[in-house]
Short mmCIF file of N, CA and C in Angstrom, two decimals:
data_model
loop_
_atom_site.label_atom_id
_atom_site.label_comp_id
_atom_site.label_asym_id
_atom_site.label_seq_id
_atom_site.Cartn_x
_atom_site.Cartn_y
_atom_site.Cartn_z
N MET A 63 0.66 -0.96 -0.35
CA MET A 63 0.08 0.18 -0.51
C MET A 63 0.58 1.27 -0.03
N LEU A 64 0.59 1.87 -0.73
CA LEU A 64 1.11 3.31 -0.84
C LEU A 64 1.06 4.31 0.41
N ARG A 65 1.45 4.69 0.46
CA ARG A 65 1.65 6.32 2.13
C ARG A 65 1.91 7.69 1.64
N ALA A 66 1.24 8.50 1.68
CA ALA A 66 1.59 10.00 1.06
C ALA A 66 2.62 10.60 2.34
N VAL A 67 3.39 10.88 1.47
CA VAL A 67 4.88 11.32 2.78
C VAL A 67 4.69 13.33 3.15
N GLY A 68 4.61 14.01 4.21
CA GLY A 68 4.49 15.10 4.43
C GLY A 68 5.87 15.92 3.59
N LEU A 69 5.71 16.65 4.21
CA LEU A 69 6.94 17.52 3.43
C LEU A 69 8.20 17.53 3.06
N GLY A 70 8.31 16.84 4.86
CA GLY A 70 9.97 16.37 4.79
C GLY A 70 10.50 15.45 3.69
N GLY A 71 9.29 14.21 2.93
CA GLY A 71 9.63 13.65 2.02
C GLY A 71 9.86 13.66 0.95
N LEU A 72 11.25 13.32 -0.40
CA LEU A 72 11.76 13.74 -1.44
C LEU A 72 10.43 12.92 -2.78
N SER A 73 9.90 12.55 -1.79
CA SER A 73 8.59 12.04 -2.96
C SER A 73 6.90 11.87 -2.61
N MET A 74 6.25 12.02 -4.04
CA MET A 74 5.28 11.92 -2.59
C MET A 74 4.49 10.57 -2.12
N TYR A 75 5.41 10.21 -2.48
CA TYR A 75 4.52 8.68 -2.57
C TYR A 75 6.27 7.68 -1.14
N GLY A 76 6.96 8.58 -0.67
CA GLY A 76 7.77 8.19 -0.11
C GLY A 76 9.04 7.09 -0.71
N GLU A 77 9.56 5.81 -0.15
CA GLU A 77 10.24 5.06 -0.69
C GLU A 77 9.66 4.70 -1.74
N HIS A 78 8.87 4.08 -2.17
CA HIS A 78 8.26 3.39 -3.00
C HIS A 78 8.16 3.81 -4.10
N ALA A 79 8.33 5.34 -4.05
CA ALA A 79 8.64 5.67 -5.70
C ALA A 79 9.66 6.08 -6.30
N HIS A 80 9.73 6.05 -7.74
CA HIS A 80 10.55 5.94 -8.84
C HIS A 80 10.75 6.64 -9.75
N ALA A 81 11.87 7.73 -9.97
CA ALA A 81 11.69 8.27 -10.92
C ALA A 81 11.16 7.50 -11.93
N PRO A 82 10.90 9.14 -12.92
CA PRO A 82 10.59 9.10 -14.20
C PRO A 82 11.67 8.35 -15.10
N PRO A 83 11.51 7.22 -16.16
CA PRO A 83 12.44 7.40 -17.01
C PRO A 83 13.31 8.07 -17.98
N GLY A 84 14.28 8.27 -18.57
CA GLY A 84 14.66 9.60 -18.81
C GLY A 84 14.18 10.05 -20.08
N PRO A 85 13.74 9.56 -20.72
CA PRO A 85 12.46 10.45 -21.91
C PRO A 85 11.42 10.97 -21.35
N VAL A 86 11.13 10.56 -20.39
CA VAL A 86 9.35 11.00 -19.91
C VAL A 86 9.92 12.40 -19.18
N ARG A 87 11.47 11.73 -17.94
CA ARG A 87 11.82 13.33 -17.50
C ARG A 87 11.80 13.89 -18.51
N GLN A 88 12.51 13.83 -19.40
CA GLN A 88 12.96 14.65 -21.24
C GLN A 88 11.40 15.62 -21.55
N ALA A 89 10.58 14.42 -21.69
CA ALA A 89 9.27 15.61 -22.12
C ALA A 89 8.98 16.40 -20.80
N VAL A 90 8.44 15.95 -19.86
CA VAL A 90 7.60 16.98 -18.86
C VAL A 90 8.84 18.14 -18.48
N ASP A 91 10.35 18.41 -18.55
CA ASP A 91 10.98 19.25 -18.53
C ASP A 91 10.46 19.86 -19.59
N GLY A 92 10.31 19.81 -20.84
CA GLY A 92 10.49 20.36 -21.88
C GLY A 92 8.71 20.69 -22.00
N ALA A 93 7.50 20.02 -21.64
CA ALA A 93 6.27 20.63 -21.08
C ALA A 93 6.30 22.08 -20.36
N PHE A 94 7.47 21.80 -19.42
CA PHE A 94 7.59 22.43 -18.04
C PHE A 94 8.20 24.41 -18.94
N VAL A 95 8.80 23.57 -19.21
CA VAL A 95 10.01 25.20 -20.47
C VAL A 95 8.85 25.95 -21.38
N ASP A 96 8.07 24.70 -22.23
CA ASP A 96 7.15 25.95 -23.30
C ASP A 96 6.15 26.54 -22.90
N GLY A 97 5.64 25.76 -21.58
CA GLY A 97 4.64 25.88 -20.93
C GLY A 97 5.12 27.29 -20.41
N ILE A 98 5.85 27.85 -19.71
CA ILE A 98 6.42 28.84 -19.13
C ILE A 98 6.47 29.45 -20.74
N HIS A 99 7.09 29.70 -21.52
CA HIS A 99 7.77 30.25 -22.34
C HIS A 99 6.43 30.92 -23.45
N LEU A 100 4.89 30.20 -22.99
CA LEU A 100 3.84 30.19 -23.45
C LEU A 100 3.62 31.35 -22.61
N ALA A 101 3.35 31.04 -21.45
CA ALA A 101 2.80 32.10 -19.84
C ALA A 101 3.46 33.67 -20.60
N LEU A 102 4.97 33.70 -20.61
CA LEU A 102 5.13 34.98 -20.82
C LEU A 102 4.76 35.55 -22.16
N ARG A 103 5.03 34.68 -23.31
CA ARG A 103 3.79 35.40 -24.27
C ARG A 103 2.84 36.09 -24.60
N CYS A 104 2.03 34.90 -23.71
CA CYS A 104 0.38 35.24 -23.54
C CYS A 104 0.73 36.53 -22.58
N GLY A 105 1.09 37.03 -21.21
CA GLY A 105 1.07 37.53 -20.80
C GLY A 105 1.86 38.83 -21.64
N SER A 106 3.07 38.84 -22.32
CA SER A 106 3.22 40.16 -23.10
C SER A 106 2.35 40.79 -23.90
N VAL A 107 1.62 39.69 -25.02
CA VAL A 107 0.26 40.25 -25.28
C VAL A 107 -0.53 41.11 -24.56
N ALA A 108 -0.86 41.02 -23.47
CA ALA A 108 -2.11 40.76 -22.74
C ALA A 108 -1.38 42.54 -22.21
N LEU A 109 -0.30 42.41 -21.97
CA LEU A 109 0.33 43.95 -21.37
C LEU A 109 0.04 44.59 -23.27
N ALA A 110 0.16 44.25 -23.64
CA ALA A 110 0.19 45.42 -24.86
C ALA A 110 -1.00 45.71 -25.40
N VAL A 111 -1.59 44.39 -25.37
CA VAL A 111 -3.27 44.83 -25.77
C VAL A 111 -3.63 45.88 -24.93
N THR A 112 -3.54 45.47 -23.52
CA THR A 112 -4.05 46.99 -22.14
C THR A 112 -3.67 48.38 -23.06
N ALA A 113 -1.95 48.10 -23.56
CA ALA A 113 -1.05 49.69 -23.08
C ALA A 113 -2.19 50.30 -24.47
N VAL A 114 -2.54 48.94 -25.56
CA VAL A 114 -3.19 49.85 -26.79
C VAL A 114 -4.63 50.96 -25.93
N LEU A 115 -5.42 49.58 -25.45
CA LEU A 115 -6.60 49.87 -24.78
C LEU A 115 -7.22 51.11 -24.09
N VAL A 116 -5.50 51.44 -22.95
CA VAL A 116 -5.66 53.00 -22.06
C VAL A 116 -4.87 53.69 -22.77
N ALA A 117 -4.30 53.76 -23.94
CA ALA A 117 -4.04 54.79 -24.91
C ALA A 117 -5.64 55.14 -26.12
N VAL A 118 -6.00 54.13 -26.46
CA VAL A 118 -7.26 54.62 -27.41
C VAL A 118 -8.03 55.34 -26.12
N LEU A 119 -8.28 54.91 -25.30
CA LEU A 119 -9.47 55.39 -24.05
C LEU A 119 -9.21 56.96 -23.43
N LEU A 120 -7.66 57.36 -23.12
CA LEU A 120 -7.22 58.35 -23.38
C LEU A 120 -7.06 59.35 -23.94
N GLY A 121 -7.06 58.79 -24.91
CA GLY A 121 -7.32 59.56 -26.44
C GLY A 121 -8.84 60.13 -26.57
N ARG A 122 -9.36 59.84 -26.51
CA ARG A 122 -10.95 59.54 -26.84
C ARG A 122 -11.39 60.50 -25.22
N ALA A 123 -10.97 61.02 -24.27
CA ALA A 123 -10.61 61.73 -23.21
C ALA A 123 -10.75 63.02 -23.56
N ARG A 124 -9.08 63.24 -24.39
CA ARG A 124 -8.67 64.23 -24.71
C ARG A 124 -9.76 65.44 -25.69
N PRO A 125 -9.57 66.61 -25.49
CA PRO A 125 -10.41 67.35 -26.15
C PRO A 125 -10.06 67.70 -27.57
N LEU A 126 -10.69 67.69 -28.59
CA LEU A 126 -10.04 67.72 -30.11
C LEU A 126 -10.06 68.94 -30.41
N ALA A 127 -8.46 68.96 -30.80
CA ALA A 127 -7.90 70.51 -31.13
C ALA A 127 -8.70 70.52 -32.50
N ALA A 128 -9.37 72.22 -32.76
CA ALA A 128 -9.71 72.84 -34.48
C ALA A 128 -8.45 72.63 -35.46
N ALA A 129 -7.26 72.21 -35.83
CA ALA A 129 -6.21 71.44 -36.38
C ALA A 129 -6.67 71.60 -37.83
N GLY A 130 -5.92 72.46 -38.93
CA GLY A 130 -6.11 72.31 -39.79
C GLY A 130 -7.29 73.03 -40.71
N LEU A 131 -7.46 74.29 -40.08
CA LEU A 131 -9.15 74.90 -40.58
C LEU A 131 -8.36 76.21 -41.29
N GLY A 132 -7.19 76.66 -41.02
CA GLY A 132 -6.47 77.56 -41.58
C GLY A 132 -6.16 79.08 -40.85
N ASP A 133 -6.81 78.80 -39.42
CA ASP A 133 -7.32 80.31 -38.34
C ASP A 133 -6.13 79.31 -37.29
N ALA A 134 -5.20 79.62 -37.12
CA ALA A 134 -3.63 79.68 -36.19
C ALA A 134 -3.95 81.21 -34.80
N ARG A 135 -4.70 81.63 -35.22
CA ARG A 135 -4.98 83.34 -33.97
C ARG A 135 -4.79 81.96 -32.92
N THR A 136 -4.39 82.82 -31.48
CA THR A 136 -5.08 82.83 -30.45
C THR A 136 -5.45 83.59 -29.22
N GLU A 137 -6.09 83.37 -28.51
CA GLU A 137 -6.79 84.62 -27.71
C GLU A 137 -5.65 84.82 -26.90
N GLU A 138 -5.44 86.25 -26.39
CA GLU A 138 -5.34 87.21 -25.71
C GLU A 138 -6.07 87.64 -24.89
N PRO A 139 -5.62 87.40 -23.32
CA PRO A 139 -6.18 88.11 -22.00
C PRO A 139 -6.40 89.56 -22.55
N ALA A 140 -7.83 89.50 -22.12
CA ALA A 140 -8.03 91.03 -22.11
C ALA A 140 -7.58 92.45 -21.05
N GLY A 141 -6.74 93.17 -22.26
CA GLY A 141 -6.21 94.28 -22.02
C GLY A 141 -4.93 94.10 -21.86
N ALA A 142 -4.24 93.21 -22.77
CA ALA A 142 -2.74 92.76 -23.00
C ALA A 142 -2.44 92.92 -24.14
N ARG A 143 -2.97 94.12 -25.39
CA ARG A 143 -3.37 93.64 -26.51
C ARG A 143 -2.30 94.75 -27.00
N SER A 144 -1.19 94.32 -27.23
CA SER A 144 -0.01 94.92 -27.59
C SER A 144 -0.08 96.38 -28.69
N ALA A 145 0.58 97.10 -28.70
CA ALA A 145 0.15 98.28 -29.93
C ALA A 145 0.97 98.46 -30.91
#
């Protein structure tokens, strides 16, 4: 019968557990590394999408300038007219 070992044991089933064969261990290690790479890619894509979304939303909140109308006058405060 298999008995589970606490945190002090090296494996989940104590002395009855055996290390997996070499090809299985390599496959598990490769899958772990692939999973880490996939998580990093997905995280960076999610971060980029969020940055674009924030830029678009902040751009909409900015007041639109009347550029391109050919009128480049600026208003002067009252009493500040030069001679």
